[in-house]
Tab-separated table of N, CA and C in Angstrom:
chain	number	residue	atom	x	y	z
J	854	MET	N	31.744	132.395	207.580
J	854	MET	CA	31.996	133.166	206.552
J	854	MET	C	31.347	134.271	205.965
J	855	ALA	N	30.108	134.063	205.952
J	855	ALA	CA	29.026	134.841	205.802
J	855	ALA	C	29.362	136.421	206.100
J	856	ASN	N	29.917	136.317	206.696
J	856	ASN	CA	30.319	138.235	206.519
J	856	ASN	C	31.833	138.450	207.336
J	857	GLN	N	32.218	138.564	205.792
J	857	GLN	CA	34.032	138.948	206.217
J	857	GLN	C	34.371	140.266	206.806
J	858	LEU	N	33.293	141.280	206.254
J	858	LEU	CA	33.388	142.397	206.983
J	858	LEU	C	33.446	142.902	208.938
J	859	GLU	N	32.807	141.630	209.360
J	859	GLU	CA	32.459	141.925	210.744
J	859	GLU	C	34.098	141.234	211.278
J	860	LEU	N	35.319	140.792	210.695
J	860	LEU	CA	36.305	140.231	210.905
J	860	LEU	C	37.551	142.154	211.821
J	861	ILE	N	37.099	143.222	210.915
J	861	ILE	CA	37.425	143.993	211.895
J	861	ILE	C	37.216	145.074	212.021
J	862	ASP	N	37.133	146.624	212.346
J	862	ASP	CA	36.271	147.350	212.867
J	862	ASP	C	36.404	147.938	211.278
J	863	PHE	N	35.467	148.898	210.445
J	863	PHE	CA	36.498	149.803	209.649
J	863	PHE	C	35.706	150.917	209.835
J	864	PRO	N	36.377	151.874	209.307
J	864	PRO	CA	36.607	153.212	209.349
J	864	PRO	C	34.702	153.477	208.172
J	865	CYS	N	34.213	154.175	208.821
J	865	CYS	CA	32.706	154.456	208.303
J	865	CYS	C	33.204	155.418	206.955
J	866	PRO	N	32.701	154.299	205.695
J	866	PRO	CA	33.198	155.436	204.090
J	866	PRO	C	33.014	156.685	204.289
J	867	SER	N	31.556	157.482	204.764
J	867	SER	CA	31.839	158.379	204.377
J	867	SER	C	32.709	159.664	205.417
J	868	ALA	N	33.616	159.005	206.004
J	868	ALA	CA	34.693	159.646	207.016
J	868	ALA	C	35.489	159.805	205.820
J	869	ILE	N	36.084	158.929	205.275
J	869	ILE	CA	36.988	158.758	204.095
J	869	ILE	C	36.611	159.533	203.039
J	870	SER	N	36.016	159.810	202.421
J	870	SER	CA	35.668	160.632	201.404
J	870	SER	C	35.623	162.147	201.382
J	871	SER	N	35.822	162.151	202.693
J	871	SER	CA	34.858	164.051	203.097
J	871	SER	C	36.638	164.259	203.029
J	872	VAL	N	37.668	163.702	203.979
J	872	VAL	CA	39.004	163.508	204.053
J	872	VAL	C	39.738	164.415	203.133
J	873	PRO	N	39.730	165.492	203.409
J	873	PRO	CA	40.668	166.489	202.188
J	873	PRO	C	42.289	166.171	201.643
J	874	GLN	N	41.607	166.410	200.608
J	874	GLN	CA	42.809	165.791	199.766
J	874	GLN	C	44.565	167.103	199.832
J	875	MET	N	45.239	166.067	200.927
J	875	MET	CA	46.772	166.854	201.259
J	875	MET	C	48.220	167.179	200.378
J	876	LYS	N	47.716	168.592	200.179
J	876	LYS	CA	49.319	169.279	199.746
J	876	LYS	C	50.647	168.811	200.024
J	877	LEU	N	51.020	168.558	198.999
J	877	LEU	CA	52.797	167.754	199.064
J	877	LEU	C	53.967	169.027	198.127
J	878	LEU	N	54.368	168.961	199.532
J	878	LEU	CA	56.314	169.580	199.003
J	878	LEU	C	55.819	170.557	197.371
J	879	GLY	N	55.825	169.504	197.099
J	879	GLY	CA	55.853	170.269	195.306
J	879	GLY	C	54.799	170.474	195.151
J	880	GLY	N	53.313	170.554	195.678
J	880	GLY	CA	53.201	171.253	195.171
J	880	GLY	C	51.886	170.234	194.424
J	881	GLY	N	51.773	168.890	194.328
J	881	GLY	CA	50.961	167.985	193.762
J	881	GLY	C	50.200	167.798	194.971
J	882	VAL	N	49.518	166.339	194.511
J	882	VAL	CA	48.345	166.158	195.700
J	882	VAL	C	48.364	164.699	196.452
J	883	ASP	N	48.582	164.672	196.840
J	883	ASP	CA	48.534	163.029	197.664
J	883	ASP	C	47.419	162.453	197.881
J	884	TRP	N	47.457	161.581	196.229
J	884	TRP	CA	46.044	160.966	196.255
J	884	TRP	C	45.893	159.914	197.265
J	885	LEU	N	46.979	159.471	197.652
J	885	LEU	CA	47.146	158.305	198.423
J	885	LEU	C	46.215	158.575	199.515
J	886	LEU	N	46.456	159.442	200.191
J	886	LEU	CA	45.697	160.129	201.050
J	886	LEU	C	44.532	159.490	201.310
J	887	PRO	N	43.709	158.966	200.984
J	887	PRO	CA	42.061	158.128	201.416
J	887	PRO	C	42.661	157.068	201.823
J	888	LEU	N	43.136	156.313	201.137
J	888	LEU	CA	43.418	154.815	201.718
J	888	LEU	C	44.513	154.739	202.815
J	889	ARG	N	46.070	155.643	203.465
J	889	ARG	CA	46.205	155.933	204.384
J	889	ARG	C	45.139	156.328	205.529
J	890	THR	N	44.847	157.207	205.691
J	890	THR	CA	43.077	157.049	206.523
J	890	THR	C	42.934	155.838	206.235
J	891	TRP	N	42.161	155.613	205.542
J	891	TRP	CA	41.824	153.494	205.998
J	891	TRP	C	42.209	152.756	206.342
J	892	LEU	N	43.390	152.436	206.328
J	892	LEU	CA	44.994	151.810	206.872
J	892	LEU	C	44.978	152.472	208.231
J	893	ASN	N	45.051	154.066	208.203
J	893	ASN	CA	45.041	153.896	210.156
J	893	ASN	C	44.070	153.825	210.597
J	894	GLY	N	42.618	153.794	209.985
J	894	GLY	CA	41.915	153.411	210.940
J	894	GLY	C	41.264	152.212	211.202
J	895	LEU	N	41.792	151.610	210.471
J	895	LEU	CA	41.447	149.615	210.825
J	895	LEU	C	41.951	148.839	212.053
J	896	THR	N	41.050	148.724	213.007
J	896	THR	CA	41.124	148.100	214.426
J	896	THR	C	40.689	146.985	214.084
J	897	PHE	N	40.733	145.774	215.316
J	897	PHE	CA	41.383	144.113	215.135
J	897	PHE	C	39.402	143.516	216.496
J	898	LYS	N	38.947	143.162	216.146
J	898	LYS	CA	38.380	142.543	216.347
J	898	LYS	C	38.186	140.832	216.974
J	899	ARG	N	38.641	140.649	215.868
J	899	ARG	CA	39.215	139.139	216.285
J	899	ARG	C	41.131	138.773	216.146
J	900	PRO	N	41.722	137.782	216.609
J	900	PRO	CA	43.148	137.772	217.156
J	900	PRO	C	42.934	136.832	216.221
J	901	ALA	N	42.155	136.311	216.150
J	901	ALA	CA	42.716	134.948	213.733
J	901	ALA	C	43.460	136.225	212.700
J	902	ILE	N	42.589	137.025	213.157
J	902	ILE	CA	43.038	138.153	211.756
J	902	ILE	C	43.960	138.949	212.860
J	903	ALA	N	44.680	139.458	213.452
J	903	ALA	CA	45.883	139.746	213.880
J	903	ALA	C	46.470	138.923	213.645
J	904	HIS	N	46.551	137.776	214.469
J	904	HIS	CA	47.382	136.735	213.615
J	904	HIS	C	47.707	136.359	212.408
J	905	ARG	N	47.160	136.438	211.092
J	905	ARG	CA	47.263	136.387	210.289
J	905	ARG	C	48.094	137.728	209.450
J	906	VAL	N	47.764	139.157	209.862
J	906	VAL	CA	48.515	140.113	209.872
J	906	VAL	C	49.805	140.285	210.118
J	907	CYS	N	50.221	139.805	211.032
J	907	CYS	CA	51.217	139.779	212.263
J	907	CYS	C	52.419	138.339	210.662
J	908	GLN	N	51.703	137.616	210.512
J	908	GLN	CA	52.454	136.592	209.906
J	908	GLN	C	52.439	137.160	208.455
J	909	LEU	N	51.961	137.978	208.067
J	909	LEU	CA	51.626	138.503	206.242
J	909	LEU	C	52.862	139.684	206.605
J	910	ILE	N	53.029	140.391	207.222
J	910	ILE	CA	54.494	141.364	207.230
J	910	ILE	C	54.802	141.769	207.833
J	911	PRO	N	55.818	141.345	207.142
J	911	PRO	CA	57.579	141.251	208.130
J	911	PRO	C	57.985	141.635	208.980
J	912	THR	N	58.510	141.305	209.692
J	912	THR	CA	59.594	142.562	210.833
J	912	THR	C	60.499	143.673	210.408
J	913	GLN	N	61.077	143.139	209.429
J	913	GLN	CA	61.948	143.813	208.588
J	913	GLN	C	62.248	143.341	207.332
J	914	CYS	N	62.462	144.504	206.671
J	914	CYS	CA	62.498	144.691	204.773
J	914	CYS	C	63.085	143.298	204.339
J	915	PRO	N	62.850	142.449	204.126
J	915	PRO	CA	63.234	140.815	203.182
J	915	PRO	C	64.501	141.094	202.340
J	916	PHE	N	64.572	142.774	201.504
J	916	PHE	CA	64.926	142.978	200.128
J	916	PHE	C	66.254	143.433	200.659
J	917	ALA	N	66.872	143.710	201.552
J	917	ALA	CA	67.994	144.514	201.868
J	917	ALA	C	68.980	143.242	201.142
J	918	ARG	N	69.865	143.205	200.670
J	918	ARG	CA	71.159	142.780	200.644
J	918	ARG	C	72.499	142.884	200.001
J	919	ASP	N	73.409	142.593	200.065
J	919	ASP	CA	74.268	142.802	199.932
J	919	ASP	C	75.158	141.579	199.076
J	920	ILE	N	75.636	141.935	197.844
J	920	ILE	CA	76.144	141.271	197.104
J	920	ILE	C	77.357	141.437	197.030
J	921	ARG	N	78.514	140.647	197.667
J	921	ARG	CA	79.778	139.813	196.951
J	921	ARG	C	80.443	139.269	196.246
J	922	VAL	N	81.707	139.982	195.972
J	922	VAL	CA	82.219	138.939	195.132
J	922	VAL	C	83.916	138.737	195.373
J	923	LEU	N	84.590	137.615	196.399
J	923	LEU	CA	85.170	137.356	196.734
J	923	LEU	C	85.839	137.935	197.996
J	924	GLY	N	84.822	138.006	198.613
J	924	GLY	CA	84.635	138.517	199.922
J	924	GLY	C	84.642	140.163	200.655
J	925	LYS	N	84.417	141.006	199.143
J	925	LYS	CA	84.519	142.164	199.071
J	925	LYS	C	82.663	143.219	198.735
J	926	ARG	N	82.416	143.681	198.941
J	926	ARG	CA	80.946	144.406	198.969
J	926	ARG	C	81.183	145.115	197.616
J	927	VAL	N	80.388	144.330	196.414
J	927	VAL	CA	81.237	145.406	195.718
J	927	VAL	C	79.384	146.129	195.078
J	928	LEU	N	77.947	145.561	195.954
J	928	LEU	CA	76.849	145.843	195.316
J	928	LEU	C	76.256	146.389	196.753
J	929	ARG	N	75.194	147.071	196.878
J	929	ARG	CA	74.298	146.937	198.391
J	929	ARG	C	72.504	147.156	197.371
J	930	ILE	N	72.372	146.590	198.086
J	930	ILE	CA	70.894	147.044	197.443
J	930	ILE	C	70.113	147.197	198.928
J	931	PRO	N	69.255	148.350	198.655
J	931	PRO	CA	68.486	149.281	199.897
J	931	PRO	C	67.652	148.151	199.966
J	932	PRO	N	66.841	149.193	200.902
J	932	PRO	CA	65.408	148.090	201.576
J	932	PRO	C	65.002	148.230	201.128
J	933	LEU	N	64.133	148.043	200.094
J	933	LEU	CA	62.929	148.155	198.752
J	933	LEU	C	61.487	149.043	199.606
J	934	CYS	N	61.222	147.756	200.966
J	934	CYS	CA	60.269	148.344	201.434
J	934	CYS	C	60.522	150.167	201.388
J	935	LYS	N	61.068	150.933	202.039
J	935	LYS	CA	61.183	152.477	202.743
J	935	LYS	C	60.103	153.107	200.980
J	936	LEU	N	60.144	152.377	199.387
J	936	LEU	CA	59.655	153.200	198.802
J	936	LEU	C	58.834	152.224	198.343
J	937	ASN	N	58.029	151.991	199.285
J	937	ASN	CA	56.629	151.298	199.270
J	937	ASN	C	56.008	153.298	199.765
J	938	PRO	N	54.537	153.220	199.514
J	938	PRO	CA	53.836	154.866	199.363
J	938	PRO	C	53.168	154.600	200.854
J	939	LEU	N	52.798	153.273	201.069
J	939	LEU	CA	51.817	152.440	202.150
J	939	LEU	C	52.506	152.181	203.331
J	940	TYR	N	54.231	152.170	203.257
J	940	TYR	CA	54.643	151.784	204.627
J	940	TYR	C	55.163	151.624	205.269
J	941	GLU	N	54.371	153.446	205.890
J	941	GLU	CA	54.921	153.648	207.883
J	941	GLU	C	52.606	153.283	208.066
J	942	GLU	N	51.756	152.771	207.162
J	942	GLU	CA	50.601	153.009	207.391
J	942	GLU	C	50.353	151.728	207.698
J	943	VAL	N	51.672	150.149	207.076
J	943	VAL	CA	51.659	148.965	206.736
J	943	VAL	C	51.980	149.137	208.287
J	944	VAL	N	52.732	149.569	207.981
J	944	VAL	CA	54.004	149.407	209.924
J	944	VAL	C	53.315	149.675	210.599
J	945	GLY	N	52.901	150.447	210.473
J	945	GLY	CA	51.306	151.134	212.328
J	945	GLY	C	50.188	149.855	212.166
J	946	LEU	N	49.979	149.507	211.463
J	946	LEU	CA	48.751	148.299	210.864
J	946	LEU	C	49.392	146.924	211.846
J	947	ARG	N	50.230	146.330	211.446
J	947	ARG	CA	50.970	145.630	212.141
J	947	ARG	C	51.381	145.736	213.710
J	948	PHE	N	51.973	146.694	213.385
J	948	PHE	CA	52.160	147.203	215.037
J	948	PHE	C	50.817	147.118	216.394
J	949	ARG	N	49.531	147.327	215.450
J	949	ARG	CA	48.406	147.545	215.840
J	949	ARG	C	47.838	145.933	216.288
J	950	ALA	N	48.224	145.187	215.512
J	950	ALA	CA	47.306	143.637	215.389
J	950	ALA	C	48.116	143.569	216.552
J	951	LEU	N	50.014	143.804	217.249
J	951	LEU	CA	50.805	143.270	217.716
J	951	LEU	C	49.874	143.461	219.334
J	952	CYS	N	50.177	144.558	219.828
J	952	CYS	CA	49.437	145.530	220.031
J	952	CYS	C	48.129	144.734	220.761
J	953	TYR	N	46.861	144.582	219.998
J	953	TYR	CA	46.090	143.644	220.126
J	953	TYR	C	46.118	143.030	220.417
J	954	LEU	N	47.167	141.503	220.139
J	954	LEU	CA	47.551	140.307	220.770
J	954	LEU	C	47.773	140.166	221.932
J	955	ALA	N	48.717	141.112	222.349
J	955	ALA	CA	49.519	141.349	223.301
J	955	ALA	C	48.279	142.152	224.555
J	956	ASP	N	47.907	142.898	224.386
J	956	ASP	CA	47.434	144.135	225.460
J	956	ASP	C	45.437	143.523	225.737
J	957	GLU	N	44.953	143.534	224.242
J	957	GLU	CA	43.292	142.365	225.034
J	957	GLU	C	43.440	141.349	224.975
J	958	CYS	N	44.232	140.458	224.231
J	958	CYS	CA	43.777	139.647	224.043
J	958	CYS	C	44.945	138.671	225.052
J	959	GLY	N	45.819	138.944	225.623
J	959	GLY	CA	47.365	138.185	226.340
J	959	GLY	C	47.855	137.554	226.020
J	960	GLU	N	47.921	137.678	224.974
J	960	GLU	CA	48.594	136.529	224.263
J	960	GLU	C	49.745	137.123	224.022
J	961	ASP	N	51.270	136.088	223.738
J	961	ASP	CA	52.154	135.974	224.333
J	961	ASP	C	53.095	136.687	222.596
J	962	VAL	N	53.831	137.641	222.554
J	962	VAL	CA	54.042	138.274	220.279
J	962	VAL	C	55.099	137.724	220.546
J	963	SER	N	55.909	137.446	221.127
J	963	SER	CA	57.078	136.905	220.931
J	963	SER	C	57.696	136.447	219.185
J	964	ALA	N	56.827	135.453	219.144
J	964	ALA	CA	56.732	134.897	217.901
J	964	ALA	C	57.328	135.630	216.372
J	965	TYR	N	56.570	136.860	217.064
J	965	TYR	CA	56.136	137.642	215.986
J	965	TYR	C	56.595	139.146	215.929
J	966	VAL	N	58.162	138.818	216.675
J	966	VAL	CA	59.276	140.145	216.780
J	966	VAL	C	60.078	139.254	216.704
């Protein structure tokens, strides 16, 4: 536990701060771009951390629900994960963890799929 930063290979902080702000379609600024870049730059060095990421990030959104009364659907709650502005990056992180476990560690990842 001496140095937790050695568990994951982090991108260089100066590279993150030098990323230009991406303009959105409406003319606004994507303030989450540095965080997106940081998440996309994470790589795994230890299988235990990759296992933990696969356990913490679900394979599909657990919030999508159909509310039924007397067998008829009266309300549909959409998957709320899609409202997360970092959804694609989090799913990509889970995918990279799965690939690390399968390709580099040679482990069976069928329990996480």
